[in-house]
Short mmCIF file of C-alpha atoms and ligand atoms in Angstrom, two decimals:
data_model
loop_
_atom_site.label_atom_id
_atom_site.label_comp_id
_atom_site.label_asym_id
_atom_site.label_seq_id
_atom_site.Cartn_x
_atom_site.Cartn_y
_atom_site.Cartn_z
CA MET Z 1 0.00 0.00 0.00
CA LYS Z 2 2.82 2.36 1.00
CA LYS Z 3 4.57 1.52 -2.24
CA LEU Z 4 1.40 2.16 -4.27
CA LEU Z 5 0.83 5.54 -2.60
CA TYR Z 6 4.46 6.42 -3.24
CA TYR Z 7 4.06 5.49 -6.90
CA LEU Z 8 0.87 7.51 -7.29
CA ASN Z 9 2.11 10.61 -5.47
CA PRO Z 10 3.20 13.05 -8.22
CA MET Z 11 5.23 15.18 -5.78
CA VAL Z 12 7.81 12.46 -5.11
CA HIS Z 13 8.53 12.23 -8.82
CA LEU Z 14 9.48 15.90 -9.10
CA GLY Z 15 12.95 16.23 -10.56
CA GLU Z 16 13.01 12.71 -11.96
CA ARG Z 17 12.52 13.51 -15.67
CA LYS Z 18 11.30 10.00 -16.47
CA TYR Z 19 7.96 10.22 -18.24
CA SER Z 20 5.75 7.16 -18.73
CA VAL Z 21 3.46 6.73 -21.76
CA LEU Z 22 1.84 3.49 -20.70
CA PHE Z 23 0.56 4.64 -17.33
CA PRO Z 24 -1.67 7.54 -18.57
CA LEU Z 25 -2.78 5.40 -21.53
CA ILE Z 26 -3.96 2.51 -19.35
CA VAL Z 27 -5.56 4.68 -16.65
CA ASN Z 28 -7.51 6.82 -19.17
CA LEU Z 29 -8.73 3.79 -21.13
CA LEU Z 30 -9.73 2.18 -17.84
CA ALA Z 31 -11.60 5.33 -16.76
CA SER Z 32 -13.58 5.35 -20.06
CA ILE Z 33 -14.45 1.65 -19.76
CA LEU Z 34 -15.54 2.10 -16.12
CA SER Z 35 -17.66 5.10 -17.11
CA GLU Z 36 -19.40 3.03 -19.80
CA LEU Z 37 -19.96 0.19 -17.33
CA TYR Z 38 -21.47 2.65 -14.87
CA CYS Z 39 -23.86 4.16 -17.44
CA TYR Z 40 -25.13 0.92 -18.86
CA GLY Z 41 -24.69 -1.39 -15.84
CA ILE Z 42 -25.46 0.66 -12.70
CA ALA Z 43 -27.24 3.91 -13.72
CA LYS Z 44 -29.03 2.17 -16.61
CA ASP Z 45 -28.97 5.55 -18.39
CA PRO Z 46 -26.50 6.16 -21.26
CA MET Z 47 -26.81 9.94 -20.69
CA ALA Z 48 -25.69 9.69 -17.00
CA VAL Z 49 -22.15 10.18 -18.28
CA GLY Z 50 -22.77 13.93 -18.65
CA ALA Z 51 -23.01 14.45 -14.88
CA TYR Z 52 -19.38 13.58 -14.03
CA ILE Z 53 -17.30 12.92 -17.11
CA ILE Z 54 -15.82 16.45 -17.50
CA PHE Z 55 -14.68 16.55 -13.83
CA VAL Z 56 -13.10 13.10 -14.04
CA ASN Z 57 -11.27 13.88 -17.28
CA VAL Z 58 -10.00 17.30 -16.18
CA ALA Z 59 -8.70 15.72 -12.96
CA LEU Z 60 -6.91 12.97 -14.93
CA ILE Z 61 -5.42 15.44 -17.44
CA VAL Z 62 -4.14 17.69 -14.61
CA TYR Z 63 -2.76 14.65 -12.75
CA PHE Z 64 -0.98 13.14 -15.74
CA SER Z 65 0.43 16.43 -17.03
CA PHE Z 66 1.84 17.03 -13.56
CA ARG Z 67 3.14 13.50 -13.19
CA GLU Z 68 4.29 12.62 -16.69
CA GLY Z 69 4.85 16.03 -18.30
CA ILE Z 70 3.42 17.32 -21.61
CA ARG Z 71 3.37 13.89 -23.22
CA GLY Z 72 1.38 12.34 -20.35
CA GLY Z 73 -1.11 15.23 -20.45
CA PHE Z 74 -1.52 14.92 -24.23
CA ILE Z 75 -2.12 11.16 -24.06
CA SER Z 76 -4.73 11.73 -21.38
CA SER Z 77 -6.42 14.48 -23.46
CA LEU Z 78 -6.34 12.36 -26.62
CA ILE Z 79 -8.08 9.39 -25.04
CA THR Z 80 -10.61 11.73 -23.40
CA ILE Z 81 -11.52 13.36 -26.74
CA ALA Z 82 -11.71 9.96 -28.46
CA TYR Z 83 -14.09 8.84 -25.72
CA TYR Z 84 -16.24 11.95 -26.25
CA PHE Z 85 -16.58 11.11 -29.97
CA TYR Z 86 -17.44 7.57 -28.99
CA ILE Z 87 -20.19 8.92 -26.72
CA ILE Z 88 -21.59 11.15 -29.55
CA ASP Z 89 -21.59 8.14 -31.78
CA THR Z 90 -23.10 5.61 -29.35
CA ARG Z 91 -25.76 7.98 -27.87
CA HIS Z 92 -27.19 8.43 -31.42
CA TYR Z 93 -27.24 12.25 -31.46
CA SER Z 94 -28.83 13.76 -34.53
CA GLY Z 95 -29.25 17.07 -36.26
CA LYS Z 96 -28.44 20.14 -34.16
CA GLN Z 97 -27.65 18.00 -31.10
CA TYR Z 98 -24.98 16.17 -33.08
CA ILE Z 99 -23.41 19.39 -34.38
CA ALA Z 100 -23.46 20.96 -30.88
CA GLY Z 101 -21.83 17.77 -29.47
CA VAL Z 102 -19.04 17.87 -32.06
CA GLU Z 103 -18.48 21.62 -31.56
CA THR Z 104 -18.30 21.26 -27.75
CA THR Z 105 -15.89 18.33 -28.10
CA VAL Z 106 -13.60 20.35 -30.38
CA ILE Z 107 -13.58 23.32 -27.96
CA LEU Z 108 -12.98 20.99 -25.02
CA ALA Z 109 -10.16 19.28 -26.97
CA LEU Z 110 -8.44 22.66 -27.45
CA LEU Z 111 -8.87 23.53 -23.77
CA TYR Z 112 -7.66 20.09 -22.60
CA PHE Z 113 -4.55 20.20 -24.80
CA LEU Z 114 -3.78 23.76 -23.65
CA LEU Z 115 -4.21 22.72 -20.01
CA ALA Z 116 -2.01 19.64 -20.55
CA PHE Z 117 0.62 21.77 -22.26
CA ILE Z 118 0.77 24.48 -19.55
CA ILE Z 119 0.86 22.06 -16.61
CA GLY Z 120 3.18 19.63 -18.39
CA TRP Z 121 5.57 22.43 -19.37
CA LEU Z 122 5.62 23.73 -15.77
CA LYS Z 123 6.31 20.25 -14.47
CA GLN Z 124 9.19 19.71 -16.93
CA HIS Z 125 10.63 23.11 -16.08
CA ILE Z 126 10.55 22.35 -12.35
CA ASP Z 127 12.22 18.99 -13.06
CA ARG Z 128 15.05 20.73 -14.91
CA LEU Z 129 15.55 23.29 -12.11
CA ILE Z 130 15.65 20.56 -9.51
CA GLU Z 131 18.16 18.66 -11.60
CA ILE Z 132 20.41 21.73 -11.96
CA GLN Z 133 20.22 22.28 -8.21
CA PHE Z 134 21.01 18.62 -7.63
CA ASP Z 135 24.00 18.82 -9.98
CA GLU Z 136 25.25 21.89 -8.10
CA ARG Z 137 24.87 20.03 -4.81
CA GLN Z 138 26.67 17.01 -6.28
CA ARG Z 139 29.48 19.27 -7.47
CA LEU Z 140 29.77 20.87 -4.03
CA GLU Z 141 29.74 17.43 -2.41
CA THR Z 142 32.47 16.18 -4.78
CA ILE Z 143 34.63 19.23 -4.05
CA ILE Z 144 34.13 18.86 -0.30
CA GLN Z 145 34.94 15.15 -0.45
CA GLN Z 146 38.16 15.76 -2.35
CA LEU Z 147 39.49 18.67 -0.27
CA PRO Z 148 42.96 17.92 1.12
CA VAL Z 149 41.77 18.90 4.62
CA GLY Z 150 38.88 17.84 6.82
CA ALA Z 151 35.73 19.83 5.98
CA ILE Z 152 32.40 20.02 7.76
CA ILE Z 153 29.39 22.16 6.85
CA THR Z 154 26.56 22.57 9.29
CA ASP Z 155 23.22 24.31 8.87
CA LYS Z 156 22.29 27.26 11.06
CA ALA Z 157 20.91 24.89 13.69
CA GLY Z 158 24.29 23.13 13.95
CA LYS Z 159 23.21 20.01 12.08
CA ILE Z 160 25.89 18.53 9.83
CA THR Z 161 24.92 18.79 6.15
CA HIS Z 162 28.27 17.87 4.58
CA ILE Z 163 31.27 16.07 6.00
CA ASN Z 164 34.17 14.62 4.06
CA LYS Z 165 35.99 11.32 4.46
CA ARG Z 166 39.23 13.06 5.43
CA THR Z 167 37.49 14.34 8.56
CA HIS Z 168 36.60 10.76 9.45
CA LYS Z 169 40.20 9.77 8.90
CA ILE Z 170 41.66 12.65 10.93
CA ILE Z 171 39.45 12.27 13.99
CA GLY Z 172 38.91 8.52 13.65
CA LEU Z 173 35.18 8.97 14.03
CA LYS Z 174 32.44 8.44 11.45
CA ILE Z 175 29.98 11.26 12.07
CA PRO Z 176 26.85 10.88 9.95
CA VAL Z 177 25.28 13.71 7.98
CA GLY Z 178 22.35 15.04 10.01
CA PHE Z 179 24.23 14.70 13.29
CA LYS Z 180 23.60 17.53 15.72
CA ILE Z 181 24.99 18.09 19.17
CA GLY Z 182 22.24 19.25 21.47
CA THR Z 183 22.47 20.62 24.94
CA ASP Z 184 22.86 17.12 26.45
CA LYS Z 185 25.66 16.35 28.83
CA LEU Z 186 28.83 15.43 26.96
CA LYS Z 187 28.92 11.83 28.10
CA LYS Z 188 25.44 11.27 26.73
CA ILE Z 189 26.46 12.15 23.19
CA LYS Z 190 26.40 9.11 21.00
CA ILE Z 191 27.27 8.48 17.38
CA ASN Z 192 25.70 5.44 15.77
CA GLY Z 193 24.72 4.23 19.22
CA LYS Z 194 28.25 4.41 20.62
CA ALA Z 195 29.30 6.86 23.30
CA ILE Z 196 32.09 9.11 22.10
CA ILE Z 197 35.24 10.21 23.88
CA PRO Z 198 34.70 13.55 25.74
CA SER Z 199 37.54 15.33 23.90
CA GLN Z 200 35.80 14.51 20.62
CA ALA Z 201 32.52 15.76 21.99
CA SER Z 202 33.92 19.15 23.00
CA PHE Z 203 35.52 19.48 19.57
CA LEU Z 204 32.23 18.62 17.88
CA LYS Z 205 30.40 21.06 20.10
CA ALA Z 206 32.74 23.81 18.97
CA ILE Z 207 32.26 23.15 15.27
CA THR Z 208 28.50 22.72 15.41
CA SER Z 209 28.07 25.91 17.45
CA GLY Z 210 28.31 27.96 14.24
CA LYS Z 211 30.58 30.51 15.92
CA THR Z 212 33.73 31.90 14.36
CA ILE Z 213 36.71 29.87 15.51
CA ILE Z 214 40.07 30.86 14.09
CA GLY Z 215 43.18 28.79 14.66
CA ARG Z 216 41.88 26.90 17.68
CA GLU Z 217 43.74 23.75 18.56
CA PHE Z 218 42.16 20.68 20.05
CA LEU Z 219 43.83 17.58 21.41
CA VAL Z 220 41.47 14.80 20.44
CA GLU Z 221 41.74 11.17 21.43
CA LYS Z 222 40.90 8.63 18.75
CA LYS Z 223 39.06 5.39 19.44
CA ASP Z 224 42.40 3.55 19.33
CA HIS Z 225 43.59 6.00 22.05
CA LYS Z 226 46.02 7.73 19.71
CA LYS Z 227 46.03 11.45 20.35
CA VAL Z 228 45.85 13.94 17.50
CA TYR Z 229 46.24 17.69 17.51
CA LEU Z 230 43.59 19.36 15.37
CA HIS Z 231 43.76 22.87 14.00
CA ILE Z 232 40.31 24.29 13.40
CA ASN Z 233 39.04 27.25 11.44
CA SER Z 234 35.30 27.67 11.48
CA ALA Z 235 33.12 30.53 10.28
CA PRO Z 236 29.44 31.27 9.77
CA VAL Z 237 28.18 31.53 6.18
CA TYR Z 238 25.88 34.49 5.42
CA ASN Z 239 23.30 34.81 2.65
CA LYS Z 240 22.82 37.97 0.54
CA LYS Z 241 20.54 39.44 3.17
CA GLY Z 242 23.21 39.01 5.83
CA LYS Z 243 21.48 36.12 7.58
CA ILE Z 244 23.49 33.15 8.84
CA ILE Z 245 22.53 30.09 6.82
CA ALA Z 246 25.37 27.68 7.59
CA ALA Z 247 28.78 27.27 9.17
CA ALA Z 248 31.88 25.93 7.40
CA THR Z 249 34.73 24.28 9.26
CA ILE Z 250 38.17 23.28 8.05
CA ILE Z 251 40.15 20.77 10.12
CA SER Z 252 43.85 19.97 9.75
CA ASP Z 253 45.87 17.34 11.56
CA ILE Z 254 48.88 19.15 13.02
CA THR Z 255 50.14 16.30 15.20
CA GLN Z 256 53.42 16.02 13.30
CA GLN Z 257 54.11 19.76 13.52
CA LYS Z 258 53.29 19.67 17.23
CA GLU Z 259 55.64 16.77 17.78
CA LEU Z 260 58.38 18.61 15.93
CA ASP Z 261 57.75 21.70 18.06
CA GLN Z 262 57.92 19.59 21.19
CA GLN Z 263 61.14 18.01 19.93
CA LYS Z 264 62.59 21.47 19.30
CA ASP Z 265 61.55 22.69 22.77
CA HIS Z 266 63.00 19.55 24.29
CA PHE Z 267 66.21 20.03 22.33
CA LEU Z 268 66.54 23.66 23.42
CA SER Z 269 66.07 22.79 27.07
CA MET Z 270 68.47 19.82 26.81
CA ALA Z 271 71.06 21.85 24.92
CA SER Z 272 70.96 24.71 27.39
CA HIS Z 273 71.14 22.24 30.27
CA GLU Z 274 74.06 20.36 28.70
CA LEU Z 275 75.95 23.55 27.93
CA LYS Z 276 75.25 25.05 31.35
CA THR Z 277 76.77 22.14 33.28
CA PRO Z 278 80.34 22.37 31.89
CA ILE Z 279 80.27 26.18 31.92
CA THR Z 280 79.23 26.23 35.61
CA SER Z 281 81.93 23.66 36.47
CA LEU Z 282 84.52 25.56 34.46
CA LYS Z 283 83.73 28.73 36.30
CA MET Z 284 83.81 26.97 39.66
CA PHE Z 285 87.18 25.33 39.03
CA ILE Z 286 88.69 28.52 37.66
CA ASP Z 287 87.64 30.29 40.90
CA LEU Z 288 89.03 27.45 43.02
CA GLN Z 289 92.26 27.37 41.02
CA ARG Z 290 92.70 31.11 41.46
CA LYS Z 291 92.26 30.68 45.22
CA GLN Z 292 94.79 27.79 45.29
CA PHE Z 293 97.30 29.85 43.36
CA GLU Z 294 96.75 32.61 45.87
CA LYS Z 295 97.47 30.04 48.63
CA GLU Z 296 100.30 28.68 46.49
CA ASP Z 297 98.91 25.11 46.68
CA THR Z 298 100.04 23.95 43.22
CA LYS Z 299 98.97 20.31 43.69
CA LYS Z 300 95.37 21.28 44.14
CA ALA Z 301 95.69 23.92 41.43
CA LYS Z 302 96.93 21.21 39.06
CA TYR Z 303 93.91 19.02 39.92
CA TYR Z 304 91.55 21.89 39.21
CA ASN Z 305 93.38 22.56 35.99
CA GLU Z 306 92.59 18.98 34.85
CA LYS Z 307 88.95 19.47 35.71
CA ILE Z 308 88.89 22.72 33.74
CA SER Z 309 90.37 20.92 30.79
CA ASP Z 310 87.77 18.05 31.09
CA GLN Z 311 84.86 20.47 31.11
CA ALA Z 312 86.36 22.51 28.28
CA ASN Z 313 86.63 19.28 26.28
CA ARG Z 314 82.99 18.44 27.01
CA LEU Z 315 82.02 21.91 25.80
CA LYS Z 316 84.10 21.39 22.67
CA GLU Z 317 82.40 18.03 22.02
CA LEU Z 318 78.93 19.50 22.45
CA THR Z 319 79.58 22.43 20.17
CA SER Z 320 81.26 20.26 17.54
CA ASP Z 321 78.25 17.86 17.65
CA LEU Z 322 75.95 20.82 17.06
CA LEU Z 323 78.15 22.04 14.23
CA ASP Z 324 78.26 18.54 12.69
CA VAL Z 325 74.48 18.32 12.74
CA SER Z 326 74.12 21.60 10.92
CA GLY Z 327 76.90 20.42 8.59
CA ILE Z 328 74.89 17.26 7.78
CA LYS Z 329 71.75 19.31 7.20
CA ASN Z 330 73.53 21.72 4.87
CA GLY Z 331 75.54 18.97 3.13
CA LYS Z 332 78.75 20.51 4.47
CA LEU Z 333 80.19 17.71 6.61
CA HIS Z 334 83.76 17.55 5.36
CA PHE Z 335 85.92 14.44 5.15
CA THR Z 336 89.65 14.16 4.61
CA LEU Z 337 90.32 10.80 3.01
CA GLU Z 338 93.49 8.81 3.60
CA GLU Z 339 94.52 5.19 4.00
CA PHE Z 340 94.94 4.21 7.64
CA ASP Z 341 95.12 1.24 9.94
CA LEU Z 342 91.79 0.85 11.73
CA SER Z 343 93.33 -1.22 14.54
CA GLU Z 344 95.48 1.75 15.55
CA ILE Z 345 92.45 4.02 15.80
CA ILE Z 346 90.61 1.38 17.83
CA GLN Z 347 93.58 1.04 20.16
CA ASN Z 348 93.87 4.82 20.63
CA THR Z 349 90.15 5.20 21.33
CA VAL Z 350 90.17 2.37 23.86
CA GLU Z 351 93.13 3.94 25.68
CA ASP Z 352 91.50 7.36 25.70
CA LEU Z 353 88.14 6.09 26.91
CA GLN Z 354 89.54 3.68 29.49
CA GLY Z 355 90.85 6.87 31.09
CA ILE Z 356 87.34 8.13 31.82
CA THR Z 357 86.02 4.99 33.52
CA GLN Z 358 87.34 3.00 36.39
CA GLN Z 359 84.31 0.78 36.72
CA HIS Z 360 84.46 -0.69 33.21
CA GLU Z 361 87.17 -2.74 31.62
CA ILE Z 362 87.33 -2.16 27.88
CA ILE Z 363 88.49 -5.41 26.29
CA VAL Z 364 89.77 -5.54 22.73
CA SER Z 365 88.93 -9.14 21.78
CA ASN Z 366 90.28 -9.16 18.26
CA ASN Z 367 92.05 -6.36 16.50
CA LYS Z 368 94.19 -7.27 13.53
CA LYS Z 369 95.63 -4.75 11.13
CA PHE Z 370 92.91 -3.59 8.74
CA ILE Z 371 93.67 -0.93 6.15
CA VAL Z 372 90.69 1.22 5.29
CA LYS Z 373 90.34 4.46 3.38
CA GLY Z 374 88.46 7.26 5.05
CA ASP Z 375 88.59 10.11 7.49
CA LYS Z 376 90.61 8.93 10.50
CA TYR Z 377 89.27 11.61 12.78
CA ARG Z 378 85.62 10.86 11.84
CA ILE Z 379 86.03 7.10 12.47
CA TYR Z 380 87.65 7.94 15.81
CA GLN Z 381 84.60 10.15 16.50
CA VAL Z 382 82.25 7.20 15.81
CA LEU Z 383 84.26 4.89 18.08
CA VAL Z 384 84.34 7.50 20.86
CA ASN Z 385 80.59 7.88 20.58
CA LEU Z 386 79.89 4.13 20.67
CA LEU Z 387 82.29 3.51 23.55
CA SER Z 388 81.11 6.49 25.61
CA ASN Z 389 77.48 5.37 25.07
CA ALA Z 390 78.47 1.84 26.15
CA ILE Z 391 79.96 3.33 29.34
CA LYS Z 392 77.09 5.77 29.91
CA TYR Z 393 74.27 3.27 29.35
CA SER Z 394 75.78 0.43 31.42
CA PRO Z 395 75.91 2.07 34.87
CA ASP Z 396 76.09 -1.36 36.54
CA GLY Z 397 78.18 -3.06 33.82
CA LYS Z 398 81.78 -4.15 34.29
CA LYS Z 399 82.93 -5.07 30.79
CA ILE Z 400 82.81 -3.55 27.36
CA ILE Z 401 84.04 -5.69 24.49
CA ILE Z 402 85.30 -4.27 21.24
CA ASN Z 403 85.98 -6.49 18.28
CA ALA Z 404 87.04 -6.03 14.66
CA LYS Z 405 86.85 -8.85 12.13
CA LYS Z 406 86.99 -9.28 8.40
CA THR Z 407 83.82 -10.19 6.53
CA LYS Z 408 84.35 -10.50 2.75
CA GLN Z 409 85.47 -7.10 1.48
CA THR Z 410 84.57 -5.30 4.68
CA VAL Z 411 85.66 -5.06 8.26
CA THR Z 412 82.95 -5.24 10.94
CA VAL Z 413 83.58 -3.51 14.25
CA SER Z 414 81.36 -4.27 17.25
CA VAL Z 415 81.07 -2.55 20.62
CA GLN Z 416 79.27 -4.66 23.19
CA ASP Z 417 78.04 -3.54 26.60
CA PHE Z 418 76.06 -5.26 29.34
CA GLY Z 419 73.92 -2.30 30.29
CA ILE Z 420 70.30 -1.21 30.12
CA GLY Z 421 69.71 -2.37 26.53
CA ILE Z 422 67.27 -0.92 24.01
CA GLY Z 423 63.70 -2.13 23.33
CA LYS Z 424 62.98 -3.54 19.84
CA ASP Z 425 60.63 -0.65 18.98
CA GLN Z 426 63.36 1.92 19.69
CA GLN Z 427 66.23 0.24 17.87
CA LEU Z 428 65.71 2.06 14.58
CA LYS Z 429 64.64 5.37 16.07
CA ILE Z 430 67.82 5.92 18.13
CA PHE Z 431 69.65 6.79 14.90
CA ASP Z 432 67.24 9.67 14.27
CA ARG Z 433 68.25 13.24 14.98
CA LEU Z 434 67.51 14.30 18.59
CA TYR Z 435 66.03 10.92 19.46
CA GLN Z 436 66.51 9.73 23.02
CA VAL Z 437 64.86 6.74 24.67
CA ASN Z 438 62.70 8.35 27.31
CA ASP Z 439 61.40 5.34 29.19
CA ILE Z 440 64.53 4.87 31.24
CA LYS Z 441 62.99 4.97 34.68
CA GLY Z 442 64.71 6.72 37.55
CA LYS Z 443 67.95 7.30 35.61
CA ASN Z 444 69.02 10.58 34.14
CA PHE Z 445 71.47 10.25 31.28
CA SER Z 446 73.01 13.39 29.89
CA GLY Z 447 73.17 13.88 26.12
CA LEU Z 448 71.44 15.52 23.21
CA GLY Z 449 70.45 12.55 21.09
CA LEU Z 450 72.87 13.56 18.33
CA GLY Z 451 75.80 11.13 18.65
CA LEU Z 452 74.27 8.14 16.83
CA TYR Z 453 72.73 10.37 14.16
CA ILE Z 454 76.15 11.86 13.39
CA SER Z 455 77.86 8.44 13.61
CA LYS Z 456 75.39 6.91 11.17
CA GLU Z 457 75.95 9.75 8.70
CA ILE Z 458 79.74 9.30 8.97
CA ILE Z 459 79.56 5.52 8.41
CA VAL Z 460 77.09 5.83 5.53
CA ARG Z 461 79.39 8.43 3.91
CA HIS Z 462 82.16 5.80 4.17
CA LYS Z 463 79.84 3.34 2.31
CA GLY Z 464 79.37 1.31 5.48
CA LYS Z 465 76.47 0.37 7.73
CA LEU Z 466 75.71 1.05 11.40
CA TRP Z 467 73.13 -0.94 13.38
CA VAL Z 468 72.37 -2.30 16.81
CA GLU Z 469 71.38 -5.64 18.29
CA SER Z 470 70.04 -5.35 21.78
CA GLU Z 471 67.76 -6.78 24.40
CA LYS Z 472 66.22 -4.65 27.09
CA GLY Z 473 68.00 -5.14 30.40
CA GLN Z 474 70.67 -7.38 28.84
CA GLY Z 475 72.91 -4.91 27.02
CA SER Z 476 73.54 -3.77 23.48
CA THR Z 477 75.98 -4.45 20.67
CA PHE Z 478 76.54 -1.73 18.10
CA PHE Z 479 78.05 -2.82 14.78
CA PHE Z 480 79.52 -0.86 11.93
CA THR Z 481 81.14 -1.94 8.71
CA LEU Z 482 83.74 -0.23 6.55
CA PRO Z 483 84.95 -1.36 3.14
CA LEU Z 484 88.49 -2.72 3.29
CA PHE Z 485 90.98 -0.77 1.25
CA SER Z 486 92.25 -2.52 -1.84
CA ARG Z 487 94.43 -0.91 -4.53
CA LYS Z 488 92.07 -2.26 -7.22
CA HIS Z 489 89.20 -0.15 -5.95
CA SER Z 490 91.18 2.93 -5.14
P1 LIG L 9 72.76 10.69 23.54
O1 LIG L 9 73.53 9.56 24.12
O2 LIG L 9 73.48 11.98 23.53
O3 LIG L 9 71.37 10.80 24.11
P2 LIG L 9 72.94 9.20 21.05
O4 LIG L 9 72.51 9.60 19.67
O5 LIG L 9 74.34 8.80 21.22
O6 LIG L 9 72.52 10.41 21.98
O7 LIG L 9 71.99 8.03 21.50
C1 LIG L 9 70.62 8.11 21.28
C2 LIG L 9 69.85 7.29 22.32
O8 LIG L 9 70.10 5.90 22.10
C3 LIG L 9 70.29 7.55 23.73
O9 LIG L 9 69.60 8.64 24.29
C4 LIG L 9 69.98 6.24 24.42
O10 LIG L 9 68.65 6.25 24.84
C5 LIG L 9 70.14 5.21 23.32
N1 LIG L 9 71.44 4.49 23.39
C6 LIG L 9 72.56 4.77 22.70
N2 LIG L 9 73.54 3.89 23.00
C7 LIG L 9 73.04 3.04 23.89
C8 LIG L 9 73.55 1.89 24.60
N3 LIG L 9 74.80 1.45 24.43
N4 LIG L 9 72.72 1.26 25.45
C9 LIG L 9 71.45 1.68 25.63
N5 LIG L 9 70.91 2.75 25.01
C10 LIG L 9 71.68 3.41 24.15
#
């Protein structure tokens, strides 16, 4: 029944532009047959047709012109006029009656066709307008869907009329068109029957409020508990008369930028902290040394002098790390290539670094003569970094093992410690610029997160590889390879 009513209702077919021929044909023929049956079967008076026929036919012509356009109206009129001639013929009119019947039918035919034309033309015109409007809406929808940012349009009541897929992706929430946040308590807000996270609700409340929001940032939690920073610009849309008719919102995911900002802030605070420590110590020891000189206690003055030199070295290392990083970024990290014996550099580094730890024994397990071509100082820098990390990150360790062995055309150097180790998920990240593992509980390790980044760049520039094998709590082994020098390749 519902389906039949839907089919018969001419209003629901507005804008369709599909016009049936069969439907008006059948209905009009049926109406004529029923009328004949009524006259001869029920009223038993062939002339009873005159009492209703014009009303019925006008109604059908209006209906079909409005439902099926000009063609539907014309078909309806044609059958009606044919039926009128049939009536004149079957009711045996004669003389003046016959002529009057024919004349009336001709006038009615003209009126019916005119009526069918006007209504049918109006209907077809409305259909076209609706179609144009629909096309415009489709175009707007396509543009909104393909925008490279999240976009939401709400009506003046705050109900969402358009929302693109990117928005769903950014906030991890599928908000249906038609969704409106009322005045309910936040926790009661549901989307598709599921309660939403409060941070999402407050964000939605802001965009559906229709107020101007420029550059507001929201921290929104996704369903998978990942947090995203959203940057929102939202503004009311006015019509020509200056009335608010909608609100448009643009959403961008700025999580990456935020993380970079945080990294920069973290770096600045770490760098200032790291630079402050040696400067403070330097100043303190210089003051003490001056006092000792005044007291003429040269032994103590000598001790302070060593401390001053240590701290000055630390300052030098920090500043040269910072310079190296900017060198890498600008492509200006310089190398002086020469042939050298790697075992000598290893030996020197071990001796130098053994000097800074009493707790650890640095064992060279295998160190034959290996000739490589590269920058001696840079390779020394890598070894110093790996060994000082091994010392720093094994506060309870006793041994550090360094090994160099030949593998095909390369030499592989390993530095093994028995310290805190590195989780699997961090093992690639530690080679990134400024990256530091921050889940080391209760321990504060100094550093800027630059050493491994610089080391990796140096090794890669030597056509080698640098990687780590480690288990959390068990210790780490850092490996690097360097191509062995052979005259053929030089
Ligand atoms: P820094 O030591 O100055 O923080 P690095 O680039 O040398 O910077 O190291 C990056 C991070 O890798 C360190 O912060 C530390 O968390 C981790 N790491 C490096 N070497 C080791 C090691 N031998 N054992 C455990 N963690 C290490």
